Tab-separated table of C-alpha atoms in Angstrom:
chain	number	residue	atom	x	y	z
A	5	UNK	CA	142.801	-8.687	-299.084
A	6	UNK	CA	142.894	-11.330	-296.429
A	7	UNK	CA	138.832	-11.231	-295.675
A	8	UNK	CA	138.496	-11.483	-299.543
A	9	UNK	CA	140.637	-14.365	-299.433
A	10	UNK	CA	139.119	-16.104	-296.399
A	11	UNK	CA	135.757	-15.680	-298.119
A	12	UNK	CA	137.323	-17.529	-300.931
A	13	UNK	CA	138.393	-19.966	-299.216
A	14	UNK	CA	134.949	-20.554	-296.989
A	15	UNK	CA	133.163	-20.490	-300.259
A	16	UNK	CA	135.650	-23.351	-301.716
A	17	UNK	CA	134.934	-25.729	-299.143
A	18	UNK	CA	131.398	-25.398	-298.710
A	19	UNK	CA	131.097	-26.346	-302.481
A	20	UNK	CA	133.413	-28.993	-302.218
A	21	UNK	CA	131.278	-29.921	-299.363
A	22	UNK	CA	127.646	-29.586	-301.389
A	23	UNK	CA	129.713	-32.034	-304.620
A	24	UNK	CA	130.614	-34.715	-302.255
A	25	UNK	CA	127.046	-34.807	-300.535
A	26	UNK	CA	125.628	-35.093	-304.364
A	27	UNK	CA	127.998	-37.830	-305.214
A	28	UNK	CA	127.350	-40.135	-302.353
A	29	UNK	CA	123.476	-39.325	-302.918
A	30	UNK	CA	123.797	-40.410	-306.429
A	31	UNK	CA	125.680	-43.513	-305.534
A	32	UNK	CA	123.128	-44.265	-303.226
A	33	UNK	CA	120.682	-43.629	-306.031
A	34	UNK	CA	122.242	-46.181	-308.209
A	35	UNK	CA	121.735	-49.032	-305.345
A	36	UNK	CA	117.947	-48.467	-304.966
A	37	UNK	CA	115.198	-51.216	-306.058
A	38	UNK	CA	112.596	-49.766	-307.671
A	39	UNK	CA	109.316	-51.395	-306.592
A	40	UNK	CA	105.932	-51.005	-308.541
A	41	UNK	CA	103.222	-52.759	-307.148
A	42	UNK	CA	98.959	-52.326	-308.306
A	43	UNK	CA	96.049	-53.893	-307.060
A	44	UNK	CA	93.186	-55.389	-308.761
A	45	UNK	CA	90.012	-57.431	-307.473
A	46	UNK	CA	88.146	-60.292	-308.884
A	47	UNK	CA	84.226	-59.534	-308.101
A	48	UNK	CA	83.812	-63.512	-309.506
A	49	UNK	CA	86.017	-65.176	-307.122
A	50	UNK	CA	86.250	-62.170	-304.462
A	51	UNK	CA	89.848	-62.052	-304.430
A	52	UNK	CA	92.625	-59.652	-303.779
A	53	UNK	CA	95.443	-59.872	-306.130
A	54	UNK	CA	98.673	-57.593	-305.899
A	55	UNK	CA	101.050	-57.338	-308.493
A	56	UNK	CA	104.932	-56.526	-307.550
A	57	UNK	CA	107.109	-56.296	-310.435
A	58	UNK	CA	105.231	-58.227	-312.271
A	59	UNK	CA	105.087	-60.896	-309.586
A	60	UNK	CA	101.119	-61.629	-308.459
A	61	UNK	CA	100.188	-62.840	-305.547
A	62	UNK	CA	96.607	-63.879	-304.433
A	63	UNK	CA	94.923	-63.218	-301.054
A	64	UNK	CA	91.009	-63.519	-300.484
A	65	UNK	CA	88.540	-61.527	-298.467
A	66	UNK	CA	85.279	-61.759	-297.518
A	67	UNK	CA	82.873	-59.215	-299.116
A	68	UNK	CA	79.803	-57.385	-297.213
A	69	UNK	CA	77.287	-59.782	-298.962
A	70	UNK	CA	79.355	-62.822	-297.552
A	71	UNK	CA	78.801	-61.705	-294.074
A	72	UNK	CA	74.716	-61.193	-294.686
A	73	UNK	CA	74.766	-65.071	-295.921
A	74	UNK	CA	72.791	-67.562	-294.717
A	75	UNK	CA	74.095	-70.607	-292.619
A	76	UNK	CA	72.771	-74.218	-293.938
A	77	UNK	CA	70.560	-74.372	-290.589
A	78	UNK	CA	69.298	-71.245	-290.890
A	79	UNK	CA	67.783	-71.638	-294.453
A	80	UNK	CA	66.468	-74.767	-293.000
A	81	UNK	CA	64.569	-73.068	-290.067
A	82	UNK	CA	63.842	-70.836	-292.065
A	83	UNK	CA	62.216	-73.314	-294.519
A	84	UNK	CA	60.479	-75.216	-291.890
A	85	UNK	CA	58.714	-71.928	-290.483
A	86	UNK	CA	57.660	-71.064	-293.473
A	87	UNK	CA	56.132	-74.987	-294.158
A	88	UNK	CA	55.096	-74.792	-290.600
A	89	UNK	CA	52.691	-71.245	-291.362
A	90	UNK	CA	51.180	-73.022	-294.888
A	91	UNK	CA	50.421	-76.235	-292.580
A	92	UNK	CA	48.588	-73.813	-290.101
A	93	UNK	CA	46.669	-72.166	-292.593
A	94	UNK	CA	45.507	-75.142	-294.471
A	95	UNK	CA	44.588	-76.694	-290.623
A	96	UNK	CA	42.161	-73.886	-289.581
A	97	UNK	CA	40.700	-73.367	-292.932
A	98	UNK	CA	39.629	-77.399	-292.973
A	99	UNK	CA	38.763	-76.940	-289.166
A	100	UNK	CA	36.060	-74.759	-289.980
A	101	UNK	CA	33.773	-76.348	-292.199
A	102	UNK	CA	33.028	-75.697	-295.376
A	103	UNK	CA	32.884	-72.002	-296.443
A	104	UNK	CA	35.018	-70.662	-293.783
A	105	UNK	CA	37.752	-69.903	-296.030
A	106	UNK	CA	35.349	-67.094	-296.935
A	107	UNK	CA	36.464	-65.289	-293.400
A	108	UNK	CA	39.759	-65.909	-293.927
A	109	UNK	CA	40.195	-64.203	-297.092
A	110	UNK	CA	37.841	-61.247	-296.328
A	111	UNK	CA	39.906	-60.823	-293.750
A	112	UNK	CA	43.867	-61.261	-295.085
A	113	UNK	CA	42.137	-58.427	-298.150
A	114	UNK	CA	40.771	-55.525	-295.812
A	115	UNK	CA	43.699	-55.888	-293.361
A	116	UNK	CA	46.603	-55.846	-296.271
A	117	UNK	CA	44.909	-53.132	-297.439
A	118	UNK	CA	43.891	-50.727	-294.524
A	119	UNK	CA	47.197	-50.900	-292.999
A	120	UNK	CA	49.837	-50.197	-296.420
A	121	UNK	CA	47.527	-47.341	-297.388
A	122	UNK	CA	48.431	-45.814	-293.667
A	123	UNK	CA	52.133	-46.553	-293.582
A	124	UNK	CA	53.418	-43.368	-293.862
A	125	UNK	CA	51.048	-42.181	-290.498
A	126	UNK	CA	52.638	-45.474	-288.560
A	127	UNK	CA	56.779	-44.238	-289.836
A	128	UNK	CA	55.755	-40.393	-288.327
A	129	UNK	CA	54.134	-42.091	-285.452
A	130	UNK	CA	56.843	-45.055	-284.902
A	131	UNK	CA	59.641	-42.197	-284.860
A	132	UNK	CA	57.760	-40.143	-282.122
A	133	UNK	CA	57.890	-43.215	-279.948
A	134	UNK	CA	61.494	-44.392	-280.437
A	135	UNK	CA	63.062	-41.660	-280.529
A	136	UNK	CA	63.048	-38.853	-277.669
A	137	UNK	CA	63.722	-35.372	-279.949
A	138	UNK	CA	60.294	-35.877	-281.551
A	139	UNK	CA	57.845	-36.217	-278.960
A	140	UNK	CA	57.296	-32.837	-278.321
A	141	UNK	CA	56.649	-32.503	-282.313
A	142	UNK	CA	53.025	-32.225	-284.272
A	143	UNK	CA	51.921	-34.951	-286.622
A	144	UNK	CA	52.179	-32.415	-289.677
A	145	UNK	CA	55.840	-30.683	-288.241
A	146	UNK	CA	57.156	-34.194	-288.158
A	147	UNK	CA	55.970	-35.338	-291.076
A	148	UNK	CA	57.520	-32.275	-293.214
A	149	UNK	CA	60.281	-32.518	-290.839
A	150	UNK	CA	60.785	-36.171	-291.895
A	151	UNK	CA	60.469	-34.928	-295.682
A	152	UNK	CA	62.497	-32.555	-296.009
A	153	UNK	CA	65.339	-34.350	-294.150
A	154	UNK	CA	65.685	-37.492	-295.774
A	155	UNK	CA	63.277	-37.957	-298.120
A	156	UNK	CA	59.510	-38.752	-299.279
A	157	UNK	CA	60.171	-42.423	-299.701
A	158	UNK	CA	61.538	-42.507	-295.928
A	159	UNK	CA	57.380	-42.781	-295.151
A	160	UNK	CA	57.286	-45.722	-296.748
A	161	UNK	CA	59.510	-47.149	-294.772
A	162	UNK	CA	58.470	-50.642	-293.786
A	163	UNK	CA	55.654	-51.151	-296.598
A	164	UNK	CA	56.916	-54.643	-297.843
A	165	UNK	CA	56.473	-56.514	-294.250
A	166	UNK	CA	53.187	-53.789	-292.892
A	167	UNK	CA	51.435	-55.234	-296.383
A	168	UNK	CA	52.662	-59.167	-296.284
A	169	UNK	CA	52.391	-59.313	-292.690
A	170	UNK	CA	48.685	-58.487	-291.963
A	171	UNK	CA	47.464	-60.511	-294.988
A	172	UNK	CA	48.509	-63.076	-292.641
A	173	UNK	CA	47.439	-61.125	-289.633
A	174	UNK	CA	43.861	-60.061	-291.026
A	175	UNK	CA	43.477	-63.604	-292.081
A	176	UNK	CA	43.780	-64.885	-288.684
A	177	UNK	CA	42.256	-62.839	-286.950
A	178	UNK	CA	39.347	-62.617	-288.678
A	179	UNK	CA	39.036	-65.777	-289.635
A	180	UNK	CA	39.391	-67.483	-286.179
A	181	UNK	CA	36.980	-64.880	-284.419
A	182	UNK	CA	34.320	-65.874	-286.928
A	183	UNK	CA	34.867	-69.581	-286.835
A	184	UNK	CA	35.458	-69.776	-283.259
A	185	UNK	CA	31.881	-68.411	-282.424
A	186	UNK	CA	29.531	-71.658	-282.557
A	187	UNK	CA	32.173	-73.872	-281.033
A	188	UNK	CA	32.623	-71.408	-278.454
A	189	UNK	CA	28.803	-70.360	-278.151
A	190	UNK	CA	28.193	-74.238	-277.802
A	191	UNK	CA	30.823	-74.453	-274.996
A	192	UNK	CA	29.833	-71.663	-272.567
A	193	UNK	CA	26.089	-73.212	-273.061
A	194	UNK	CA	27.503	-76.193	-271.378
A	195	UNK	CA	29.467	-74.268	-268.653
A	196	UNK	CA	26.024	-72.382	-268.298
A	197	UNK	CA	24.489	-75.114	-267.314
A	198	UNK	CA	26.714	-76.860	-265.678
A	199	UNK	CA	27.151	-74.804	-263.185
A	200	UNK	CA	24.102	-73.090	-263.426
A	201	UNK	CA	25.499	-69.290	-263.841
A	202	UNK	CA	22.943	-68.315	-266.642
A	203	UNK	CA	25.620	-65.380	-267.782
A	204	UNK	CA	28.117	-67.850	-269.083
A	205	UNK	CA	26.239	-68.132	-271.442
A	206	UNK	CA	26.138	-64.433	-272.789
A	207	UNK	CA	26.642	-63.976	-276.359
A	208	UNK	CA	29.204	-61.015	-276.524
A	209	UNK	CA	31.418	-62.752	-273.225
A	210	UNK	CA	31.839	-65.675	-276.067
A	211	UNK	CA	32.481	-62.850	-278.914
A	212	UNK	CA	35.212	-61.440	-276.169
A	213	UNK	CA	36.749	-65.059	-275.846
A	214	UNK	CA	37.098	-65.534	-279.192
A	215	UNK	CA	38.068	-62.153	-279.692
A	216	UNK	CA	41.214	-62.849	-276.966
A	217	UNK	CA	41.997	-66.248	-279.081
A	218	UNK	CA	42.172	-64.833	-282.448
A	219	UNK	CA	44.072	-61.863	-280.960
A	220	UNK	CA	46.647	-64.077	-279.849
A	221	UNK	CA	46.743	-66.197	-282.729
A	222	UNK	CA	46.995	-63.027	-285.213
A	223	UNK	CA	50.294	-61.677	-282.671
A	224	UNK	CA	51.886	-65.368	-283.635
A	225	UNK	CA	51.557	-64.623	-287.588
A	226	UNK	CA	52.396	-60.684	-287.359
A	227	UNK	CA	55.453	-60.680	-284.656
A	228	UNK	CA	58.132	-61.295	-286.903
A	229	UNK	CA	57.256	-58.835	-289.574
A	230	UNK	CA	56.076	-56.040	-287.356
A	231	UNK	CA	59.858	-56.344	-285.405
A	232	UNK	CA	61.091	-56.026	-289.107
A	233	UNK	CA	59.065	-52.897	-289.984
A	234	UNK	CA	59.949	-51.099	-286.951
A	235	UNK	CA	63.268	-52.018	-287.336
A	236	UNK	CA	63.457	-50.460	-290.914
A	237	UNK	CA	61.226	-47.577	-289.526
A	238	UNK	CA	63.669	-46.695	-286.323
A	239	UNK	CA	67.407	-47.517	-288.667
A	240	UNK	CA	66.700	-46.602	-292.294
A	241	UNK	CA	70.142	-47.392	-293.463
A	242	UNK	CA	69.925	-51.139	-292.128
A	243	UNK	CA	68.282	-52.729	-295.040
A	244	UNK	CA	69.526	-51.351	-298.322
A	245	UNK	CA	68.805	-54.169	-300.412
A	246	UNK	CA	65.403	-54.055	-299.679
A	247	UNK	CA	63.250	-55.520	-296.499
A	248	UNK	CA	63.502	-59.262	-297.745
A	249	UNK	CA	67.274	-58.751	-297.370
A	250	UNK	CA	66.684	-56.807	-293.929
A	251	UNK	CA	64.539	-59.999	-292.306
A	252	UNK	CA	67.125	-62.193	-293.507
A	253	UNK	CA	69.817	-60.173	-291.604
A	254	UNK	CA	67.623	-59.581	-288.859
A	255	UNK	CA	67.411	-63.527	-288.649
A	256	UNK	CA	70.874	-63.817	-289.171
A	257	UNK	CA	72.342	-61.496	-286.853
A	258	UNK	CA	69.497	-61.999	-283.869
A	259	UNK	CA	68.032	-65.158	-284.594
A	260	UNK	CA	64.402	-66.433	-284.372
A	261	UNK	CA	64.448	-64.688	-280.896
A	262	UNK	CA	64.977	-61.399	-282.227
A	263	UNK	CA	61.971	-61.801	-284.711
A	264	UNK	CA	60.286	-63.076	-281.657
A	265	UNK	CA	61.127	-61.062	-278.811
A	266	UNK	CA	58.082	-58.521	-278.652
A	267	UNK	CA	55.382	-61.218	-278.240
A	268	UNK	CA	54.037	-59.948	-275.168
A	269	UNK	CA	54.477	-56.636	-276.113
A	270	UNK	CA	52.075	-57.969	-278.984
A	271	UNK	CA	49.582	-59.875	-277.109
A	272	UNK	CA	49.507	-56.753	-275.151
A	273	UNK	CA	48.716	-54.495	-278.046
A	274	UNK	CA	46.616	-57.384	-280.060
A	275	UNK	CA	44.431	-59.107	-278.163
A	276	UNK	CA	42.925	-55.762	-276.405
A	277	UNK	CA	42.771	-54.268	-280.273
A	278	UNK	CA	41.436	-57.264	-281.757
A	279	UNK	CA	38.691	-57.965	-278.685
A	280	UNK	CA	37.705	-53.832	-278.500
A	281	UNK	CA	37.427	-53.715	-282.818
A	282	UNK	CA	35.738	-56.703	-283.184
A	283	UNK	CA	33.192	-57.274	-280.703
A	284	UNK	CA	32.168	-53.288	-280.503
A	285	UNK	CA	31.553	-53.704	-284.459
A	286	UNK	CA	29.748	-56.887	-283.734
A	287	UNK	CA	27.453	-55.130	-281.116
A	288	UNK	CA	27.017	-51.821	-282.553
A	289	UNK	CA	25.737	-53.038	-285.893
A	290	UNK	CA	23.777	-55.415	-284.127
A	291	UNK	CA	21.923	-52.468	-281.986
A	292	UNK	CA	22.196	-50.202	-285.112
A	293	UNK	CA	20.424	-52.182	-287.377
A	294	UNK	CA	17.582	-53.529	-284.980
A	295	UNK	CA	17.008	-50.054	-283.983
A	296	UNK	CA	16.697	-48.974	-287.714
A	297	UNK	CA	14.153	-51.767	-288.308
A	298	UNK	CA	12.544	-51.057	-285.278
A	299	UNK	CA	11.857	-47.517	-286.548
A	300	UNK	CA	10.716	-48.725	-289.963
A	301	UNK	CA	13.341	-47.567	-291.763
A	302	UNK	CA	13.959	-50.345	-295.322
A	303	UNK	CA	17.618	-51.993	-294.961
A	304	UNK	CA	18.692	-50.412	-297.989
A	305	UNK	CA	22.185	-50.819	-299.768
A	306	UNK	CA	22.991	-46.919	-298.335
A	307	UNK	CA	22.263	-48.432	-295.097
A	308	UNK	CA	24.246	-51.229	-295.337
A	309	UNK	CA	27.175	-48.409	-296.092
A	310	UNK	CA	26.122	-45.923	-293.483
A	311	UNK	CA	25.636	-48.680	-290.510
A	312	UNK	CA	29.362	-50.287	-291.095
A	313	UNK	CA	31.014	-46.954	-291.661
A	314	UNK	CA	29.478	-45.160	-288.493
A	315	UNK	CA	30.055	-48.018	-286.365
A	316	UNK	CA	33.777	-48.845	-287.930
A	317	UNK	CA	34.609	-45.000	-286.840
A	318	UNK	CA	33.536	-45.666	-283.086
A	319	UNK	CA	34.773	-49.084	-283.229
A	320	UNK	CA	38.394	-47.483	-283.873
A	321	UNK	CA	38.744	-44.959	-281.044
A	322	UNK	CA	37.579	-47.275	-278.879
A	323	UNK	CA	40.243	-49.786	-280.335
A	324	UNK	CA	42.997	-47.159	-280.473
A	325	UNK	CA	42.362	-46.481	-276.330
A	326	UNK	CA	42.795	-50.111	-275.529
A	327	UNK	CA	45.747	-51.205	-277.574
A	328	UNK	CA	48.025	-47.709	-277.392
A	329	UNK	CA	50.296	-48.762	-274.522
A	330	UNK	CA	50.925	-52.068	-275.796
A	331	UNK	CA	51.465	-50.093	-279.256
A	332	UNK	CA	54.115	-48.216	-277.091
A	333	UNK	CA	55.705	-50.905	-275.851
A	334	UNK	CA	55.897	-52.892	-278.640
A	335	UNK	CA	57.549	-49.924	-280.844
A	336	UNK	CA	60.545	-49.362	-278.100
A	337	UNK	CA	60.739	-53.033	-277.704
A	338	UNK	CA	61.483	-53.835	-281.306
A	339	UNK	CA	63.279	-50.256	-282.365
A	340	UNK	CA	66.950	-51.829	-281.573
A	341	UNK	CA	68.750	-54.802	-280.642
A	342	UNK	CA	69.277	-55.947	-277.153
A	343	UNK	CA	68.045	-58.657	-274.920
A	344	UNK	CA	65.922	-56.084	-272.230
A	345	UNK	CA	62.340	-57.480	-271.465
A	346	UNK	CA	59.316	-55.937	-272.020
A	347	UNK	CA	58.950	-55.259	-268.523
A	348	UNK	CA	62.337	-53.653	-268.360
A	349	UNK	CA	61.110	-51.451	-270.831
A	350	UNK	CA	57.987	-50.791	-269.380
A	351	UNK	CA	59.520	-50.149	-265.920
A	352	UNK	CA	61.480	-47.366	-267.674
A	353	UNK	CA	58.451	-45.412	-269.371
A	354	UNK	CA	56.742	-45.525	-265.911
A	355	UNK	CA	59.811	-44.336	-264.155
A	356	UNK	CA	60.584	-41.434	-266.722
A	357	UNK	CA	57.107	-40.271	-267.797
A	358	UNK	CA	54.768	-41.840	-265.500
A	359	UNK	CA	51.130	-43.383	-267.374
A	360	UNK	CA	51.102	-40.685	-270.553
A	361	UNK	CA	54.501	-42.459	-271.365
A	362	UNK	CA	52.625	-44.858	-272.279
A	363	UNK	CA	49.828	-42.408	-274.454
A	364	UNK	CA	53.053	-40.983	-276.784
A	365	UNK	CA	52.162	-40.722	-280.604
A	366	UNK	CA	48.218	-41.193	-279.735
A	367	UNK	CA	47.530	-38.514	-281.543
A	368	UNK	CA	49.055	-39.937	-284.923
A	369	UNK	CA	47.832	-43.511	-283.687
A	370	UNK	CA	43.853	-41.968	-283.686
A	371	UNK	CA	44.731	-40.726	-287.437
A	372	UNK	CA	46.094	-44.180	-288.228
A	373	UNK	CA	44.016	-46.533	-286.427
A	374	UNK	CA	40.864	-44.556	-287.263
A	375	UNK	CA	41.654	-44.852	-291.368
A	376	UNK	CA	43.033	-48.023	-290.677
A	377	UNK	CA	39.926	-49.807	-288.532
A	378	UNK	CA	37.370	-48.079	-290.629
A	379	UNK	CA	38.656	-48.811	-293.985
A	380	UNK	CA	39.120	-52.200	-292.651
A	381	UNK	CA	35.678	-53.179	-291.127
A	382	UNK	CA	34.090	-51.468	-294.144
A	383	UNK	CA	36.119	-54.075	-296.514
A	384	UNK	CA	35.585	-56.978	-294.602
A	385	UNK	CA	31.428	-56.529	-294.322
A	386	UNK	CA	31.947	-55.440	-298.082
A	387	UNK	CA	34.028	-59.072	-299.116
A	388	UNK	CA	31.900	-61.424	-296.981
A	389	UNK	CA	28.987	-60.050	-298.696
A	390	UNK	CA	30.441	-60.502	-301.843
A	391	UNK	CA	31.179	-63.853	-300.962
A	392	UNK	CA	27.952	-64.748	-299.866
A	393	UNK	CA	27.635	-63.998	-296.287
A	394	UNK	CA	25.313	-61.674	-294.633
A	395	UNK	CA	26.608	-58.419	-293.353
A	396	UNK	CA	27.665	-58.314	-289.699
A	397	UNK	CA	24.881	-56.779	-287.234
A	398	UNK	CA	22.268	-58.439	-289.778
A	399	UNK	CA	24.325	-62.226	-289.071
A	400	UNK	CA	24.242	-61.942	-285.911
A	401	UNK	CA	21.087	-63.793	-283.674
C-alpha cells in the first residue's frame, strides 16, 4: 500500500508539474508579435521592396546588367575608335587611286568568307592550345569530344567577331599589299640606284615589303576581335548575351589594353602569314602560268581555276609553317585575363615543351589554314576578275 501510494503521489506532482509548464508557455504565447514579412522586386526601377505587416520599405540593388554598363568615356572611346577605323578606310581607299577600292573589297569578301566557313576547325584547334588535357587528343576525338560534352553550337563559338573581323582584316591586307606595289617598286628603284646594289631592286623583295606592311596593318584591324573570339572560344559561359555583349565587357572589364594586348603576338603570327601567302601565290602563278604558255598550252577559263587552286594549296602549308608559333602564342596570350607579356608566355612554352610547344594544334591549323588560304586566294583572283582586274600570275610583269 505505501509504494502504491508513493506512486500516486510521484505521478501527482509530475502532472502538476507538466500544467504549470503549459500555462506559463501559453502566457508566453499570448505576449508574442506575430511578424509577416514578403518580398517583391520591381524589374522597372530595380528595386527591393519588403513588406512587414503591411509596412513597405524600399531598398535598391544593382542588377547583373548594371554592372556590364558602359561608363560615359567608354562609349566615347569607343565611338571615336570606331570613327577613327571608317576615317582609315576611306584614307587608303583615296590613297590609292582610282580603282583600288577594287582590292579592298575582293579582299574584305574572300577573307570573311574563308575564315567563318572554318570556325569550328579554329574552336577544336584554339582548345588544344589553351588548354593542357587536350593536347594529346586527335582532331576528330576532340571534336566529338567537344560535341558530345557541351554541344554542336559550342564550334561556333566565336563566329560573330572571326566573320566581322577579317572583312576588315582581308580588306587590309589585301588591299594595301596590292596598292603598295608601284609606290614601293618605284622606291627600291631609287635605292637601287642610289647606291648601286642592282638587287634592291628585285621585284618579289618589294612584294615581301609590302607583304610585312600590310601584315602589320591587317594585325591593327583584327587584334581586338581575334582577343574576343578566343576569349569566347577558351570561356564559353562569358558572353551569354551574345559576342557584341562579350566585347563590350571585355572593354569594360580590361580596357582598350585588353583588346590590345596580343599585338605582337599578332605581328608575329600576321606579318610572316600574310608575307609567306601572298608573295608565294604571287610567284607561283607567275612561274605557273609562264611555264604553261611556254609549253603552248591556251590560258583557258579551267586554267585560270586549276593555276589559283594548285598554287593556293602550296601557298597554305607554306603559310601555316611560318605563322604557327605566333598562332600559338597569340591563342595562350589572349585565352584569359592577366597582364603577362608575350615573352613571359613564350619563355614558358620553351621552358615546358621546348620548340614543338610552339607546333601544338598544327595538325588542325594545316586543316584550317589549308581550307582557309585556298578558299581564300581562289575568291580573291575570282572577285578582282569580276571586277575587272586581271588574274594574279597573268598581272604580274
Amino acid at each position: 500500500h505505501r509504494k502504491q501510494s508513493d506512486c500516486v503521489r510521484l505521478a501527482a506532482a509530475s502532472s502538476a508539474s507538466m500544467d504549470g509548464e503549459n500555462s506559463n508557455q501559453g502566457s508566453n504565447n499570448n505576449n508574442d508579435v506575430i511578424v509577416q514579412t514578403s518580398t517583391f522586386t520591381d524589374t522597372n526601377t530595380n528595386s527591393k521592396q519588403v513588406a512587414v505587416n503591411g509596412d513597405t520599405s524600399t531598398s535598391t540593388f544593382k542588377s547583373a546588367d548594371d554592372d556590364d554598363a558602359l561608363s560615359t568615356k567608354d562609349s566615347i572611346t569607343i565611338s571615336i575608335a570606331v570613327m577613327g577605323i571608317i576615317i582609315a578606310f576611306v584614307g587608303l581607299i583615296s590613297a590609292g587611286g582610282p580603282g583600288a577600292w577594287r582590292y579592298y573589297l575582293a579582299g574584305g569578301i574572300c577573307a570573311a568568307t574563308s575564315h567563318a566557313i572554318t570556325t569550328p576547325i579554329d574552336v577544336v584547334k584554339t582548345r588544344q592550345q589553351v588548354d593542357s588535357s587536350y593536347k594529346e587528343k586527335g582532331l576528330v576525338a576532340l571534336t566529338l569530344k567537344i560535341v558530345k560534352d557541351e554541344g554542336i553550337t559550342t564550334l561556333l563559338a566565336g563566329l560573330g567577331p572571326t566573320t566581322f573581323g577579317y572583312l576588315l582584316e582581308g580588306a587590309v591586307k589585301f588591299g594595301v599589299y596590292e596598292v603598295l606595289k608601284p609606290a614601293v617598286a618605284r622606291f627600291l628603284s631609287w635605292a637601287a640606284a642610289a647606291s648601286s646594289i642592282s638587287s634592291l631592286s628585285s621585284k618579289y623583295f618589294g612584294f615581301v615589303l609590302c607583304g610585312a606592311f600590310s601584315g602589320v596593318a591587317a594585325s591593327a584591324m583584327l587584334c581586338p576581335m581575334e582577343a574576343l573570339r578566343i576569349r569566347l572560344v577558351a570561356e564559353p559561359k562569358f558572353a551569354r548575351k551574345g559576342w557584341v555583349h562579350g566585347g563590350l565587357k571585355m572593354f569594360k572589364n580590361e580596357g582598350s589594353k585588353g583588346l590590345w594586348k596580343g599585338m605582337n603576338a599578332m605581328m608575329s603570327k600576321q606579318v610572316p602569314y600574310t608575307i609567306t601567302k601572298n608573295v608565294s601565290f604571287d610567284f607561283l602563278t607567275t612561274v605557273a602560268y609562264a611555264t604553261a604558255i611556254n609549253f603552248g598550252y591556251a590560258i583557258t577559263a579551267q586554267t585560270k581555276f586549276a593555276i589559283p587552286f594548285l598554287c593556293a594549296v602550296a601557298a597554305s602549308v607554306l603559310s601555316c609553317i611560318s605563322s604557327q608559333p605566333g598562332d600559338m602564342l597569340l591563342s595562350v596570350v589572349n585565352a584569359h585575363e592577366g597582364d603577362k607579356k608575350v615573352q613571359d608566355f613564350a619563355k614558358e612554352i620553351t621552358k615546358k615543351d621546348g620548340l614543338k610547344g610552339f607546333f601544338v594544334g598544327i595538325r588542325a591549323r594545316f586543316l584550317h589554314v589549308g581550307i582557309i588560304v585556298t578558299v581564300q586566294l581562289l575568291l580573291y583572283d575570282f572577285v578582282k576578275r569580276l571586277c575587272g582586274i586581271a588574274a594574279t600570275g597573268l598581272a604580274s610583269g
